[in-house]
mmCIF file of C-alpha atoms in Angstrom:
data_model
loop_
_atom_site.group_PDB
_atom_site.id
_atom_site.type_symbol
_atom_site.label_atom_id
_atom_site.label_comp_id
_atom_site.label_asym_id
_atom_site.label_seq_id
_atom_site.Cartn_x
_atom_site.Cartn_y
_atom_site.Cartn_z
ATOM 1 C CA UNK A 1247 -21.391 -9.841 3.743
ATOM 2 C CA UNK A 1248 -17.994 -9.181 5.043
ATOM 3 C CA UNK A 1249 -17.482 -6.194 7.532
ATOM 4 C CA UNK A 1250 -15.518 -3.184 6.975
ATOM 5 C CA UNK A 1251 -13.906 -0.499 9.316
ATOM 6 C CA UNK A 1252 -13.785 3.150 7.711
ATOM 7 C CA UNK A 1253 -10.312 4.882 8.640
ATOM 8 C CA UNK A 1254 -9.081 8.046 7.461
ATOM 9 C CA UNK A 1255 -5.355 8.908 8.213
ATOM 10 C CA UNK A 1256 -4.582 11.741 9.634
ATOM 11 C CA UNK A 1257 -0.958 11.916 11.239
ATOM 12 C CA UNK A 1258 0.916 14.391 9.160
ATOM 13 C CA UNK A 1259 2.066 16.652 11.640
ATOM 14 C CA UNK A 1260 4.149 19.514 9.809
ATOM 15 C CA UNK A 1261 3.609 17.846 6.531
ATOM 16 C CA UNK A 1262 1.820 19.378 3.670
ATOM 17 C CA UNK A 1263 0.456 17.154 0.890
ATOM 18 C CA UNK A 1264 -0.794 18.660 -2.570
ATOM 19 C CA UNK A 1265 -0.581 22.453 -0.828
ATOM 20 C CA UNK A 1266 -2.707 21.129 2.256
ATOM 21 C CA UNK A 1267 -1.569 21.276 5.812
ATOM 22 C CA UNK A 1268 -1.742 18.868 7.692
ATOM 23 C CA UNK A 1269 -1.555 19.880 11.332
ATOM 24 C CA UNK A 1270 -4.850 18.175 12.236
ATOM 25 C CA UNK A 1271 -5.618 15.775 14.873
ATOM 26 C CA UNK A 1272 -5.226 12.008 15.088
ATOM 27 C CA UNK A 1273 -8.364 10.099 15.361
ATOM 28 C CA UNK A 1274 -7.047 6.901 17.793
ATOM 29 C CA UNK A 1275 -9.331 7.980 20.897
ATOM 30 C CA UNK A 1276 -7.098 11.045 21.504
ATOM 31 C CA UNK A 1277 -6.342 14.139 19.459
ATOM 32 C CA UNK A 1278 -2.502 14.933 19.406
ATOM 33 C CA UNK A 1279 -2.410 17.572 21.901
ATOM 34 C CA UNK A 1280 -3.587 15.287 24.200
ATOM 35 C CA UNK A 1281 -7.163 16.415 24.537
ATOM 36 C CA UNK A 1282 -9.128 13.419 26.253
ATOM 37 C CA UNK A 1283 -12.674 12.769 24.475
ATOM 38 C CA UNK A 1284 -13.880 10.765 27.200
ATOM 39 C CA UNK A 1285 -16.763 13.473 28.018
ATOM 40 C CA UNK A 1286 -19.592 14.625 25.689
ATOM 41 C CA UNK A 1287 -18.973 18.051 26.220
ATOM 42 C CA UNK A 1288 -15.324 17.904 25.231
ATOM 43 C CA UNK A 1289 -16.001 16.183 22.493
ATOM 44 C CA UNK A 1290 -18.699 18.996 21.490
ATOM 45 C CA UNK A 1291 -15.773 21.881 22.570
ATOM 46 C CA UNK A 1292 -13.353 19.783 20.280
ATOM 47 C CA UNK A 1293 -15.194 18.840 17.443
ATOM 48 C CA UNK A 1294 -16.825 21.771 17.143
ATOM 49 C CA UNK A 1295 -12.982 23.753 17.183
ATOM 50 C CA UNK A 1296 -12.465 21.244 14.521
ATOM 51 C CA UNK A 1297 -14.849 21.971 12.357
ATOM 52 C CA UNK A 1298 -13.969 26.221 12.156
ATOM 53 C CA UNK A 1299 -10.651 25.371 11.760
ATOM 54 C CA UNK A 1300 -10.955 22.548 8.715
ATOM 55 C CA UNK A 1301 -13.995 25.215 7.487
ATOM 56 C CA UNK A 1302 -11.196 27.675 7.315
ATOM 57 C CA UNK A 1303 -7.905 25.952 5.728
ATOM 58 C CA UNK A 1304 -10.837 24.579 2.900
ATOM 59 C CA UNK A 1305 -11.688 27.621 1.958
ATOM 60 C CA UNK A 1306 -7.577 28.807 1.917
ATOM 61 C CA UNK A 1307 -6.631 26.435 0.227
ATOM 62 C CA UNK A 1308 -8.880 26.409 -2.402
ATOM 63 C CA UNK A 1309 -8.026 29.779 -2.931
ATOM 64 C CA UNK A 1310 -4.529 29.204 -3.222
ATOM 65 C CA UNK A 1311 -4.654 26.324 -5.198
ATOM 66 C CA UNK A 1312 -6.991 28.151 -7.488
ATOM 67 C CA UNK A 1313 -4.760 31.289 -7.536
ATOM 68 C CA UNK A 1314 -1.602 29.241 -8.682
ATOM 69 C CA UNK A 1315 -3.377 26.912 -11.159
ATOM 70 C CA UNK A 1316 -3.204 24.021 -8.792
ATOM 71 C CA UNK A 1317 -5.956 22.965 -8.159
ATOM 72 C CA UNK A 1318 -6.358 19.178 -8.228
ATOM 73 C CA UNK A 1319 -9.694 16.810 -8.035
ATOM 74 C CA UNK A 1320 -9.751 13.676 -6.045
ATOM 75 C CA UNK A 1321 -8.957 9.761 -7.562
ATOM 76 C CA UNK A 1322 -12.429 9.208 -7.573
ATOM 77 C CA UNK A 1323 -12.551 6.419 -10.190
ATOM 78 C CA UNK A 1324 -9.799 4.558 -8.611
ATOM 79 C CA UNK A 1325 -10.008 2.486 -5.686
ATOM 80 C CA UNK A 1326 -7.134 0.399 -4.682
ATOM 81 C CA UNK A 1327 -6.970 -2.800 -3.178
ATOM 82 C CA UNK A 1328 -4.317 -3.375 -0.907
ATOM 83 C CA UNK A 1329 -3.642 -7.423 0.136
ATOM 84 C CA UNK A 1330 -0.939 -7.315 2.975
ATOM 85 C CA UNK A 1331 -1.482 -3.628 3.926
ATOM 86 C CA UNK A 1332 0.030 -3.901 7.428
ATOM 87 C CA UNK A 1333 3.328 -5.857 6.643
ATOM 88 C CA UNK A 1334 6.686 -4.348 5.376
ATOM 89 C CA UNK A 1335 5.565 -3.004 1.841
ATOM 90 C CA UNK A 1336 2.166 -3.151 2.645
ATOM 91 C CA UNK A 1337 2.575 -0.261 4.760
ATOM 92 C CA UNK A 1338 4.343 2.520 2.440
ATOM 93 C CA UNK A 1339 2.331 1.501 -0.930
ATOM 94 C CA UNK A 1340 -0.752 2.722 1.942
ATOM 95 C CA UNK A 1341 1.343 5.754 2.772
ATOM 96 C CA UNK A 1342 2.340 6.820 -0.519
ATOM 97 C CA UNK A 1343 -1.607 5.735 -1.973
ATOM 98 C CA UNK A 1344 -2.642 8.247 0.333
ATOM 99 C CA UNK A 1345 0.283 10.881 -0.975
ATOM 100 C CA UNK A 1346 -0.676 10.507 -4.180
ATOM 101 C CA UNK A 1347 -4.495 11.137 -3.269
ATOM 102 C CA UNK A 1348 -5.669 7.772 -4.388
ATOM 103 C CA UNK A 1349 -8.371 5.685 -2.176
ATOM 104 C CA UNK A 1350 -7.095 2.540 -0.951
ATOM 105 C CA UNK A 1351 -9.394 -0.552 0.504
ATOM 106 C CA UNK A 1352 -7.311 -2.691 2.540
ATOM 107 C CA UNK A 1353 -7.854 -6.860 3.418
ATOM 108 C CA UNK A 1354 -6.259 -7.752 6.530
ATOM 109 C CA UNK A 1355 -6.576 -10.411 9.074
ATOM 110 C CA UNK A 1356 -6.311 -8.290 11.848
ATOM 111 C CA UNK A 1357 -7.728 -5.091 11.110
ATOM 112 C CA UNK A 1358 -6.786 -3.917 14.453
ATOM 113 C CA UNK A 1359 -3.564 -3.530 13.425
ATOM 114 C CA UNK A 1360 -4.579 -0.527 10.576
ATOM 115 C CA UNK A 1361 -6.289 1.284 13.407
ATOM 116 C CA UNK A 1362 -2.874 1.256 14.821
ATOM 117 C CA UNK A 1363 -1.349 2.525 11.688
ATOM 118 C CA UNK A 1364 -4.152 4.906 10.275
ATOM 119 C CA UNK A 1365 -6.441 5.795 12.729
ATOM 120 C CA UNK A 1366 -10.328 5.139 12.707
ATOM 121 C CA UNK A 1367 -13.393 6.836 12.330
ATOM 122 C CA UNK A 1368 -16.874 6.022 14.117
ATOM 123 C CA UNK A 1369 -20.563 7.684 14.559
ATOM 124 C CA UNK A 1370 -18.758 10.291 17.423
ATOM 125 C CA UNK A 1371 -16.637 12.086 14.267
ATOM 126 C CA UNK A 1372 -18.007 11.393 11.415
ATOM 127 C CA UNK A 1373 -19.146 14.872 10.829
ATOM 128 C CA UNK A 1374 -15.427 15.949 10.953
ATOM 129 C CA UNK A 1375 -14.531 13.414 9.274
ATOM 130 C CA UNK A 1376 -16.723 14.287 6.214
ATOM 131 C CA UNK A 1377 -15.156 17.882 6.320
ATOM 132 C CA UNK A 1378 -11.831 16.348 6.257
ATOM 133 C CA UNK A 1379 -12.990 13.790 3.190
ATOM 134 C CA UNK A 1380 -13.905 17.207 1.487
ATOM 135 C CA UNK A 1381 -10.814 18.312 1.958
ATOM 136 C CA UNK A 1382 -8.472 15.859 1.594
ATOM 137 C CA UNK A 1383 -9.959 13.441 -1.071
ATOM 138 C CA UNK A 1384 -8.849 10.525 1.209
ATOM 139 C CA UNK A 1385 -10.577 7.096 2.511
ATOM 140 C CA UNK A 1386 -8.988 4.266 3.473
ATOM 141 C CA UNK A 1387 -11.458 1.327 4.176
ATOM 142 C CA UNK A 1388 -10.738 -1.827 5.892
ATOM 143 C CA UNK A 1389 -12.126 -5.080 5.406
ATOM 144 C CA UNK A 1390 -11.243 -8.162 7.829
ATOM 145 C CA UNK A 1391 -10.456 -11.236 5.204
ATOM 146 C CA UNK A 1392 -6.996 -14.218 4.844
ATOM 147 C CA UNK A 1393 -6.361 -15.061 1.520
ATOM 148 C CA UNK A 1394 -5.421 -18.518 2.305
ATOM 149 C CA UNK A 1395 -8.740 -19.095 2.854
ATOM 150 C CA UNK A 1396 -11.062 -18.694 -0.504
ATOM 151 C CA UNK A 1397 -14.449 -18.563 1.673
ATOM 152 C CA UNK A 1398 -13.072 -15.313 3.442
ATOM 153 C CA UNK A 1399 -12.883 -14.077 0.552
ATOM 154 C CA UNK A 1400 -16.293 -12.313 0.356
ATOM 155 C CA UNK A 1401 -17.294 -10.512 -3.067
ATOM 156 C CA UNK A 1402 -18.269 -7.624 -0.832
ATOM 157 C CA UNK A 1403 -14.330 -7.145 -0.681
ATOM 158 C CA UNK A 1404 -14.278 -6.523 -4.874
ATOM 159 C CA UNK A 1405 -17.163 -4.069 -5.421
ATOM 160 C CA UNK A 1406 -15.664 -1.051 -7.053
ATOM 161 C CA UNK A 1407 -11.974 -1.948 -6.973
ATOM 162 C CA UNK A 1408 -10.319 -1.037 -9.928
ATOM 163 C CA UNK A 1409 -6.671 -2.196 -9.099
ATOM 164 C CA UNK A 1410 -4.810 -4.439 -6.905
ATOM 165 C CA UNK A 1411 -1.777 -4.399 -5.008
ATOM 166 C CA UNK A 1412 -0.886 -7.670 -3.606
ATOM 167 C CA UNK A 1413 2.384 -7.804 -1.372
ATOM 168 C CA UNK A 1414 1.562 -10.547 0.864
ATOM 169 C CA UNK A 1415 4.376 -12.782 2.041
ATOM 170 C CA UNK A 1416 5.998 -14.785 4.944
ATOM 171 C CA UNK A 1417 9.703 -15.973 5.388
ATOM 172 C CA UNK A 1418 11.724 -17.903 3.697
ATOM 173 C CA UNK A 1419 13.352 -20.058 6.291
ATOM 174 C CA UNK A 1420 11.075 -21.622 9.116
ATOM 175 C CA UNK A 1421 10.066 -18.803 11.992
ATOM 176 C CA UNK A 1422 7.241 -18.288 14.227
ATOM 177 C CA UNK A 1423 5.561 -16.314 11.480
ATOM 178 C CA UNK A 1424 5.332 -19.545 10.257
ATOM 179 C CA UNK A 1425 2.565 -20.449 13.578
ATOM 180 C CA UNK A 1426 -1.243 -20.607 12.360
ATOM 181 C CA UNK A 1427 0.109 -22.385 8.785
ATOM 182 C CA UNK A 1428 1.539 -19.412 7.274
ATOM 183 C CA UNK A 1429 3.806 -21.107 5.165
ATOM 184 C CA UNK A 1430 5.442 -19.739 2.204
ATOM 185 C CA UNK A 1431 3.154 -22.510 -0.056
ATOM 186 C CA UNK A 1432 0.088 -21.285 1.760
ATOM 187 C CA UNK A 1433 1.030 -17.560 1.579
ATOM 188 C CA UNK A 1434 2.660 -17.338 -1.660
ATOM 189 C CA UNK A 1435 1.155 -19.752 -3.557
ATOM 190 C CA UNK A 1436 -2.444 -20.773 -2.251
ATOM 191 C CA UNK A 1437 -3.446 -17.081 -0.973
ATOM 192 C CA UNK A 1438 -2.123 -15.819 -4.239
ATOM 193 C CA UNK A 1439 -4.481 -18.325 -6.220
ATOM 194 C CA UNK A 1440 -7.141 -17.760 -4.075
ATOM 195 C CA UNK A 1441 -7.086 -14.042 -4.380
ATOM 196 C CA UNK A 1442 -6.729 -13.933 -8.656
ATOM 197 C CA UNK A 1443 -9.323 -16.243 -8.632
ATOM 198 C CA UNK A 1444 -11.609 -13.991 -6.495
ATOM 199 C CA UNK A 1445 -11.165 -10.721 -8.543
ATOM 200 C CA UNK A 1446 -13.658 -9.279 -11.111
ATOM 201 C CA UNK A 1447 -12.781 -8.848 -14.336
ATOM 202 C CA UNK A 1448 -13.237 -5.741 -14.236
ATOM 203 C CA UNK A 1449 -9.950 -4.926 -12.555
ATOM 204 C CA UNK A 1450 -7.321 -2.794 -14.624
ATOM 205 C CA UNK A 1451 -4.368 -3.985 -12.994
ATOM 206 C CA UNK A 1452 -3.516 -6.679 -10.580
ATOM 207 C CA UNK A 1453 0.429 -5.729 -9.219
ATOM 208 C CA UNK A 1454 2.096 -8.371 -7.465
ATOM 209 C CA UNK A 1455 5.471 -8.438 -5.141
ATOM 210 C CA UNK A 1456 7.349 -11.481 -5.893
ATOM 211 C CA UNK A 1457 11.159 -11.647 -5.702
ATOM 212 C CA UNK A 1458 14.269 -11.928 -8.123
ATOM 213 C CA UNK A 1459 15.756 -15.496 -8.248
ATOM 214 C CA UNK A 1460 12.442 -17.271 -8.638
ATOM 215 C CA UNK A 1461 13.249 -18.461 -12.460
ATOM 216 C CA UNK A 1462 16.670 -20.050 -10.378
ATOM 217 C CA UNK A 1463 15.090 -21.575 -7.573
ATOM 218 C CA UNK A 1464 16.912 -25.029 -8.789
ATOM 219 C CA UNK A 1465 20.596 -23.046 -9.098
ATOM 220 C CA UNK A 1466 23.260 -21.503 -6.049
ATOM 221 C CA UNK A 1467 22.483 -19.339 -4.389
ATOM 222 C CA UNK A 1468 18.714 -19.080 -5.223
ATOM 223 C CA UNK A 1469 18.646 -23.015 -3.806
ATOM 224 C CA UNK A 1470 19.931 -22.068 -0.887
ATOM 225 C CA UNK A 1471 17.115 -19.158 -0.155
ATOM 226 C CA UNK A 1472 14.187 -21.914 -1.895
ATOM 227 C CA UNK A 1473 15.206 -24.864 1.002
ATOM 228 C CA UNK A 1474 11.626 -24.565 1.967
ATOM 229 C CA UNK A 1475 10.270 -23.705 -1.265
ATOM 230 C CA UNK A 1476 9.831 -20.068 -0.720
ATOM 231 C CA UNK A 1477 10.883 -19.402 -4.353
ATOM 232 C CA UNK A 1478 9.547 -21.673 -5.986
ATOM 233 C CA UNK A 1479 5.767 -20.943 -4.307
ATOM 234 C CA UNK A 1480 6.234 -17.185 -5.351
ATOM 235 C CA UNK A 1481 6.898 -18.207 -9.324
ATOM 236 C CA UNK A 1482 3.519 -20.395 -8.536
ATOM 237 C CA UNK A 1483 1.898 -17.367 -7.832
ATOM 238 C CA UNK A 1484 3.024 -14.960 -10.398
ATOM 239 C CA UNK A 1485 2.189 -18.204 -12.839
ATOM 240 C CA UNK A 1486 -1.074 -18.468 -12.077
ATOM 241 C CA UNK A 1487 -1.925 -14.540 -12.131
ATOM 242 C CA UNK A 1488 0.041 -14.680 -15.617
ATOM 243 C CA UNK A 1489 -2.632 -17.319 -16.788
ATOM 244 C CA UNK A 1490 -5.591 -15.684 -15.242
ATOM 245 C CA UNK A 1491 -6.215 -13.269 -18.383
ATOM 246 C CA UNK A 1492 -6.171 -10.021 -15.935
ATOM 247 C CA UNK A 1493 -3.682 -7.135 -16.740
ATOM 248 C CA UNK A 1494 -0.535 -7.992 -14.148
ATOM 249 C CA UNK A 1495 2.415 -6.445 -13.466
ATOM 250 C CA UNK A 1496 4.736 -8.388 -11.300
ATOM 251 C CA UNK A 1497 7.766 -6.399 -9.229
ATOM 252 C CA UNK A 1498 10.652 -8.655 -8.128
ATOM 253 C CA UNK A 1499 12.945 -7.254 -5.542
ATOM 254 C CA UNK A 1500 16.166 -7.995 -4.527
ATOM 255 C CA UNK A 1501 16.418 -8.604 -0.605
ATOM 256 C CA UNK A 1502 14.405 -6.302 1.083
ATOM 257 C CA UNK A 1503 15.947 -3.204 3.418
ATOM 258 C CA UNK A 1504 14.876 -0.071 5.266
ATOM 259 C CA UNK A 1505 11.900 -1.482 7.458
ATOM 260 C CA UNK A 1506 9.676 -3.063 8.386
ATOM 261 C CA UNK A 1507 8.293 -0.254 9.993
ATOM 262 C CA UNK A 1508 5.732 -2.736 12.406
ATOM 263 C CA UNK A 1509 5.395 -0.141 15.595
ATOM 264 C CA UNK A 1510 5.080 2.866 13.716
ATOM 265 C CA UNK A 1511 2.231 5.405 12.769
ATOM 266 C CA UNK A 1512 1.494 6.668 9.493
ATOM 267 C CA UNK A 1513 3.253 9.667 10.209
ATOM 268 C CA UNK A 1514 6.598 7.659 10.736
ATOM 269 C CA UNK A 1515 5.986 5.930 7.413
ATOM 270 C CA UNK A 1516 5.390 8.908 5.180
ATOM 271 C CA UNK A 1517 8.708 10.919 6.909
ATOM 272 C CA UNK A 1518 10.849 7.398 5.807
ATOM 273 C CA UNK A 1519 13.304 7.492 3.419
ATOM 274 C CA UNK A 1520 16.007 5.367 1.762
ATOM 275 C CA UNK A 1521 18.958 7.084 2.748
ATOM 276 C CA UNK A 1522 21.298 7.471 -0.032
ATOM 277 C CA UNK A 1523 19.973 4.430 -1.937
ATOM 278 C CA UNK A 1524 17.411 6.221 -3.365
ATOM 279 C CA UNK A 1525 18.063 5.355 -7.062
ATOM 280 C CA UNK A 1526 16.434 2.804 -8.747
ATOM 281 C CA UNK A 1527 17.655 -0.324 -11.220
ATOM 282 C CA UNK A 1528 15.073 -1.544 -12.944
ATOM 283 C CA UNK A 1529 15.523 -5.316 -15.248
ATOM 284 C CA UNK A 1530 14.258 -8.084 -16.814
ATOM 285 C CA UNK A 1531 14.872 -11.046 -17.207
ATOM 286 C CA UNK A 1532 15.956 -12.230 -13.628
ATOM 287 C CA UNK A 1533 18.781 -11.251 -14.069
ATOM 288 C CA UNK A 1534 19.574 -8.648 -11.547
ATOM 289 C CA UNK A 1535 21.125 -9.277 -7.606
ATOM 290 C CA UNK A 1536 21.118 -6.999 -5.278
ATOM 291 C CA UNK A 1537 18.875 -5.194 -2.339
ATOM 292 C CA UNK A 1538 15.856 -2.973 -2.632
ATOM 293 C CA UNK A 1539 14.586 -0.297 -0.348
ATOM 294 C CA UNK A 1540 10.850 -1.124 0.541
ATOM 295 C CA UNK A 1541 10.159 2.428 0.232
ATOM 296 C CA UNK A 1542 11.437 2.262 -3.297
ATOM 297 C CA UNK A 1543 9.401 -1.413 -3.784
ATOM 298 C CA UNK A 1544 6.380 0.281 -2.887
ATOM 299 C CA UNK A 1545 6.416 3.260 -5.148
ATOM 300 C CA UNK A 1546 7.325 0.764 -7.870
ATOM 301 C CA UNK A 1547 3.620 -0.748 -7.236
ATOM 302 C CA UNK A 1548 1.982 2.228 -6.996
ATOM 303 C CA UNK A 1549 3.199 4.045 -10.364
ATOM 304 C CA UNK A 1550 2.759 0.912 -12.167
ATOM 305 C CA UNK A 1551 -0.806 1.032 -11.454
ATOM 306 C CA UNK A 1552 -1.189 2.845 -14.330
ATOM 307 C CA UNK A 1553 2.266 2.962 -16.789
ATOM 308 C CA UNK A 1554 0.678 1.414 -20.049
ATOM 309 C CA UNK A 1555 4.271 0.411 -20.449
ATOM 310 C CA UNK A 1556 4.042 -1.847 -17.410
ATOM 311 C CA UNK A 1557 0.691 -4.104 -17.839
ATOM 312 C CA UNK A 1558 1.760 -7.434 -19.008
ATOM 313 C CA UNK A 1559 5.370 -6.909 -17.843
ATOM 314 C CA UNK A 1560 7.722 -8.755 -14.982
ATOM 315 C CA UNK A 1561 10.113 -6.458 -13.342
ATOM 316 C CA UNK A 1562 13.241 -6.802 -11.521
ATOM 317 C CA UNK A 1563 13.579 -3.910 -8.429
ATOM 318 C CA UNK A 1564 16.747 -2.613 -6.956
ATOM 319 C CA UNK A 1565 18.025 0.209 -5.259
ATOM 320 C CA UNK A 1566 21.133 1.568 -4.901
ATOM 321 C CA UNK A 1567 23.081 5.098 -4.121
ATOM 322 C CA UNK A 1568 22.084 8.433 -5.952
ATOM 323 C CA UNK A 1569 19.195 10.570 -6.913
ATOM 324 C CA UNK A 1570 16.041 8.476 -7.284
ATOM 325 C CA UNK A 1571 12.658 9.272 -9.421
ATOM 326 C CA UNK A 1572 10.459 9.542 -6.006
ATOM 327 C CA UNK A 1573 7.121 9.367 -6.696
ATOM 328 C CA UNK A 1574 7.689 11.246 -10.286
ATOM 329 C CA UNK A 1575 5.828 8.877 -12.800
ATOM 330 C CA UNK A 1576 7.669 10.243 -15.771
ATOM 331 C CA UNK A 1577 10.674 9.305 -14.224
ATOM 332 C CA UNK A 1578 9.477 5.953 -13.415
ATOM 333 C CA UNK A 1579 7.979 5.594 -17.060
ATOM 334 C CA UNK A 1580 11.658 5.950 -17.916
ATOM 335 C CA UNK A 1581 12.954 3.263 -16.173
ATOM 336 C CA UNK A 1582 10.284 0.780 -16.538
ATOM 337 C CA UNK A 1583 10.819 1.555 -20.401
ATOM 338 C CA UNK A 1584 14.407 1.327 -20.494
ATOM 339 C CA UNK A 1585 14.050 -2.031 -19.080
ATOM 340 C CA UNK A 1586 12.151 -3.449 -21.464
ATOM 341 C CA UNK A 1587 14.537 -2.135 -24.287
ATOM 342 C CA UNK A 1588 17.676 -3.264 -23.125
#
């Protein structure tokens, strides 16, 4: 049985996320005012201040949200596993799963490096915790597992998942991510494998990140980036998931910008933005060039969790200046049609 960590973010200072503010506290051994819980009876003082103050903003909230008609229920049914969760695009499809009020199970090989990003819960807070569940509809589980291994690959990882985000990668040119054999063939291809052949049938959609130019890993300039077969082990991948008989989407961007955000908490992530390429191109075909925010990669692989118009469907992802759709999935339904229609 593989072992899991239970985190629930909590580092939206002066945010507010479907009419809920988030002013809370930071569960990382310290709350954000500095408090130190490194004596019972703080923690009692704390957690107990904690408690009033979530009992509170519950019950105002629900009576706003009833008031205005808002009122929403949480993503229950949907649980969202996230392969790569800590790298570049790993990160934001986490922060804008937890936006969007969906639960998210990530599979990391160094889980320590969510607690960094998210926070974590243990026996000390879990009653707090629980309130904050209540309110916030949010869980993000952890479970310690390297696709380039299948035995690590424990079917404990798969109960109840219902859809799969996979943006694992490595670089394209030799580097010391390369150390510990973590090659583009044994991220991109053999993790990638190993992973589609793990999944349940079960699953509703299995999203993965690829990248434009890997029908032209044999012409200029796409050679150039596949010298060490970077390319070519991606169009492996998105082969093999193809062939698998689960509904895929695949999203290929053009060269990645804005991040990675590797030394950052969740509340960096969720205040990131684009800039002024917020807009989003959206082909087929491999036939667009270009760059791609991550933030606007990641939003791409969220929304098409669920598009009908997307399952089945390869998709080129760029981004360039003007008004984007955010996280608006009619917008986003829009573009993902209009691709397939031009």
């Amino acid at each position: 049985m593989a072992s899991a960590t239970l985190i629930l973010p909590l580092a939206f200072a002066g945010r507010h996320h479907h009419g809920v503010s988030h002013r809370r506290l930071l569960f990382s051994g310290k709350f954000r005012d500095g408090v130190s819980l490194s004596s019972p009876a703080s923690k009692r003082r704390v957690l107990a201040k904690a408690q009033n103050a979530v009992n509170e903003e519950v019950v105002e909230t629900q009576s706003s949200e009833l008031k205005n008609g808002t009122q929403r229920t949480p993503s229950s049914s949907k649980l969202v596993l996230v392969v790569g969760g800590s790298g570049g695009v790993g990160q934001l499809v986490v922060a804008s799963l937890i936006q969007q009020n969906i639960k998210s199970r990530l599979v990391l090989r160094n889980p320590e490096k969510a607690t960094e990003l998210f926070g974590e819960q243990d026996k000390e807070k879990l009653q707090v915790h629980h309130l904050l569940l209540i309110k916030q509809h949010i869980l993000v589980e952890v479970f310690k597992g390297d696709t380039r291994k299948q035995e690590d690959l424990d079917p404990s990882i798969f109960e109840g998942v219902t859809h799969v985000i996979c943006c694992t990668g490595t670089t394209a040119f030799p580097s010391r991510r390369w150390d510990d054999d973590n090659t583009p063939e044994r991220v991109d291809w053999m993790g990638v494998k190993n992973l589609v052949s793990a999944l349940p049938s079960s699953v509703k959609r299995v999203v993965l990140v690829s990248s434009i130019g890997v029908t032209k890993f044999n012409e200029l300039p796409w050679s150039i980036m596949n010298l060490f077969g970077v390319l070519k082990y991606k169009k492996m991948g998105e082969d093999f998931l193809r062939s698998s008989g689960l509904p895929f989407t695949i999203i290929r961007p053009g060269r990645l910008t804005d991040g990675p955000y590797t030394s950052y908490d969740l509340n960096t992530l969720l205040k990131a933005t684009a800039g002024q390429r917020r807009a989003v191109l959206v082909g087929q075909g491999d036939k667009l060039v270009g760059e791609a925010s991550r933030i606007v990669v990641a939003e791409a692989c969220v929304q098409a969790l669920d598009l009908e118009v997307t399952e089945n469907q390869v998709y080129e992802i760029n981004s360039v200046e003007g008004e984007g759709p955010g996280n608006e999935t009619k917008k986003w339904q829009e573009l993902f049609e209009a691709a397939q229609s031009s």
